[in-house]
Amino acid sequence: MTRPSVGMEIRLLADVPAAIPALSEWFHAEWHHYDGRSIAEIEAQPRDCLNRDALPITFLALSDSEAIGTVTLDTSDLPHYDHLSPWLASLYVLPSHRREGVGRALVKHLAAFALERGISPIYLWTPGSTRLYEECGWKVLCRDVYSGRNIALMRRALEP
Ligand SMILES: CC(C)(COP(=O)(O)OP(=O)(O)OC[C@H]1O[C@@H](n2cnc3c(N)ncnc32)[C@H](O)[C@@H]1OP(=O)(O)O)[C@@H](O)C(=O)NCCC(=O)NCCS
């Protein structure tokens, strides 16, 4: 467990499985226009991520026991790029808690988890959060188009 700032903690989703319906609603609202999946289909995703020391694994940011953000380390995340793995995926922070450092804390927590296990490099794709990830050590690998939107593929080789 990590406490990046007062009142906020990061835990395994495996410790807080009751948060799965909330995560599914977040993911549906934020990303269904990319893949068209229903909430029921999306709910299967976090259920696969209840691992404690294996991939896929999901971390949850909590504030006063309320789920406010999440991030996942997954084996795949982008069609046509399955030759690259693993991926930082599904980074999401509740709008009411954005710009408080929660997103950055989740990314750093995931990176520390990976570093401890020698998992490197880690890939991700993003339409618009390049700067946040660059500040956390990722570098743009290439650019592509996904579901009609320009995206950047990024890579971070973890240094001890
Ligand atoms: C992208 C996302 C996860 C960022 O989460 P966040 O908790 O707001 O991230 P942080 O607070 O760590 O940093 C975001 C910004 O707030 C700024 N910030 C951080 N703490 C701050 C504070 N105390 N006061 C003011 N600004 C702050 C950061 O500098 C950063 O600024 P920048 O975007 O200009 O670089 C969030 O906006 C989100 O969930 N978006 C929708 C889903 C999404 O796009 N996910 C990413 C997919 S690749």
XYZ file of C-alpha atoms and ligand atoms in Angstrom:
208
model
C 0.000 0.000 0.000
C 1.239 3.518 -0.835
C 0.189 6.876 0.605
C 1.298 9.524 -1.930
C -0.462 12.354 -0.065
C -2.531 12.882 3.043
C -5.981 11.308 2.762
C -5.181 9.293 -0.374
C -3.955 5.727 -0.630
C -3.277 3.318 -3.475
C -4.387 -0.284 -3.066
C -4.827 -3.366 -5.206
C -8.240 -3.683 -6.817
C -8.047 -7.253 -5.472
C -8.391 -5.725 -1.982
C -11.420 -3.617 -2.980
C -13.405 -5.655 -5.542
C -16.603 -3.795 -4.588
C -15.208 -0.901 -6.662
C -15.556 -2.858 -9.932
C -19.019 -1.483 -10.901
C -17.777 2.102 -10.393
C -14.689 1.450 -12.530
C -16.835 -0.063 -15.265
C -19.036 3.029 -15.362
C -15.967 5.278 -15.537
C -14.444 3.231 -18.390
C -17.722 3.110 -20.305
C -18.269 6.859 -20.063
C -14.672 7.654 -20.997
C -13.829 5.055 -23.645
C -16.880 3.341 -25.152
C -16.650 5.651 -28.172
C -13.316 3.955 -28.950
C -14.521 0.349 -28.853
C -18.335 0.451 -28.538
C -18.385 -1.993 -25.599
C -21.368 -2.117 -23.197
C -20.910 -1.721 -19.415
C -21.481 -5.494 -19.021
C -18.666 -6.218 -21.477
C -16.420 -3.642 -19.840
C -17.074 -5.083 -16.371
C -15.328 -8.300 -17.393
C -12.083 -6.340 -17.769
C -11.478 -5.317 -14.118
C -12.653 -8.763 -12.987
C -9.673 -10.206 -14.878
C -7.360 -7.809 -13.047
C -7.818 -9.013 -9.463
C -4.269 -10.358 -9.347
C -1.835 -9.511 -6.548
C 1.510 -10.277 -8.160
C 0.769 -11.147 -11.791
C -0.539 -9.404 -14.904
C -3.082 -8.008 -15.572
C -3.136 -6.127 -12.280
C -5.171 -3.062 -11.326
C -4.413 -0.406 -8.718
C -7.011 1.801 -7.120
C -6.629 5.281 -5.605
C -8.885 5.821 -2.598
C -9.783 8.978 -0.736
C -11.599 8.391 2.549
C -12.385 4.860 1.297
C -13.982 6.235 -1.906
C -12.529 5.055 -5.225
C -11.217 8.129 -7.071
C -8.817 6.718 -9.657
C -7.278 3.637 -11.184
C -4.524 2.280 -13.423
C -3.739 -1.182 -14.813
C -0.595 -2.999 -15.910
C -1.814 -5.264 -18.714
C -0.261 -7.633 -21.232
C -1.945 -5.940 -24.215
C -3.928 -2.759 -24.804
C -3.893 -1.717 -28.456
C -4.983 -3.607 -31.589
C -2.078 -4.344 -33.986
C 0.532 -3.825 -31.246
C 0.389 -7.180 -29.453
C 4.113 -7.650 -30.199
C 4.725 -5.000 -27.514
C 4.068 -5.769 -23.837
C 3.239 -4.961 -21.069
C 1.122 -1.794 -21.131
C 0.166 0.892 -18.667
C -3.573 1.018 -19.380
C -6.888 2.450 -18.198
C -5.467 5.391 -16.235
C -8.495 7.275 -14.985
C -9.162 9.841 -12.229
C -12.627 11.047 -11.219
C -13.167 14.569 -12.628
C -13.736 15.980 -9.115
C -10.238 14.804 -8.058
C -8.225 15.786 -11.133
C -5.199 18.081 -10.988
C -4.437 16.976 -7.435
C -1.576 14.668 -8.415
C -3.650 11.451 -8.245
C -2.929 10.462 -11.861
C 0.790 11.000 -11.453
C 0.791 9.067 -8.157
C -0.937 6.114 -9.848
C 1.572 6.110 -12.726
C 4.509 6.234 -10.305
C 3.015 3.471 -8.162
C 2.646 1.232 -11.205
C 6.220 2.005 -12.297
C 7.552 1.144 -8.825
C 5.602 -2.140 -8.845
C 7.140 -3.014 -12.231
C 10.654 -1.944 -11.246
C 10.592 -4.164 -8.142
C 9.824 -7.132 -10.407
C 12.218 -6.287 -13.248
C 9.317 -5.628 -15.645
C 10.680 -3.316 -18.359
C 10.021 -1.642 -20.744
C 6.399 -0.550 -20.277
C 4.331 0.789 -23.189
C 1.240 2.976 -23.309
C -0.825 4.898 -25.811
C -2.454 8.250 -25.264
C -4.408 10.748 -27.342
C -3.607 13.738 -25.142
C -1.701 13.061 -21.920
C 1.804 12.902 -23.413
C 3.198 15.536 -21.044
C 1.992 13.763 -17.905
C 3.696 10.553 -19.011
C 6.872 12.319 -20.147
C 7.132 13.793 -16.666
C 6.972 10.215 -15.346
C 9.795 8.985 -17.625
C 7.985 7.782 -20.749
C 9.194 8.791 -24.237
C 7.218 8.941 -27.481
C 8.014 5.852 -29.578
C 5.811 6.631 -32.591
C 2.479 8.114 -33.553
C -0.569 6.384 -35.032
C -4.320 6.793 -35.500
C -6.803 4.767 -33.404
C -10.563 5.021 -33.896
C -9.996 8.142 -35.975
C -7.945 9.936 -33.309
C -4.265 10.744 -33.327
C -2.429 8.882 -30.579
C 1.130 8.715 -29.311
C 2.694 5.369 -28.413
C 5.104 5.770 -25.523
C 7.747 3.568 -23.902
C 9.544 3.674 -20.607
C 12.555 1.538 -19.795
C 12.680 1.443 -16.029
C 15.964 2.359 -14.387
C 16.737 1.248 -10.849
C -5.294 12.057 -17.504
C -5.746 11.974 -16.040
C -5.629 10.532 -15.566
C -4.831 12.866 -15.190
O -5.189 12.674 -13.836
P -4.860 13.788 -12.738
O -5.104 13.181 -11.412
O -5.597 15.027 -13.062
O -3.304 13.975 -12.995
P -2.310 14.873 -12.135
O -3.055 15.707 -11.175
O -1.293 13.969 -11.597
O -1.650 15.782 -13.232
C -2.495 16.389 -14.202
C -2.177 17.834 -14.295
O -2.478 18.506 -13.072
C -1.345 19.241 -12.641
N -1.375 19.210 -11.194
C -1.027 18.185 -10.411
N -1.188 18.523 -9.108
C -1.685 19.800 -9.098
C -2.077 20.710 -8.077
N -1.990 20.398 -6.773
N -2.583 21.908 -8.450
C -2.688 22.233 -9.751
N -2.322 21.414 -10.735
C -1.827 20.207 -10.433
C -0.187 18.546 -13.238
O 0.945 19.397 -13.411
C -0.736 18.149 -14.569
O -0.694 19.267 -15.420
P -0.528 19.097 -16.976
O -1.694 18.274 -17.441
O -0.570 20.479 -17.486
O 0.783 18.372 -17.170
C -7.211 12.481 -15.881
O -7.319 13.761 -16.435
C -8.242 11.567 -16.508
O -8.697 10.596 -15.891
N -8.644 11.849 -17.779
C -9.632 11.034 -18.474
C -9.063 9.676 -18.852
C -7.742 9.790 -19.586
O -7.583 10.608 -20.478
N -6.794 8.910 -19.191
C -5.488 8.869 -19.790
C -5.527 7.940 -20.933
S -3.969 7.887 -21.777
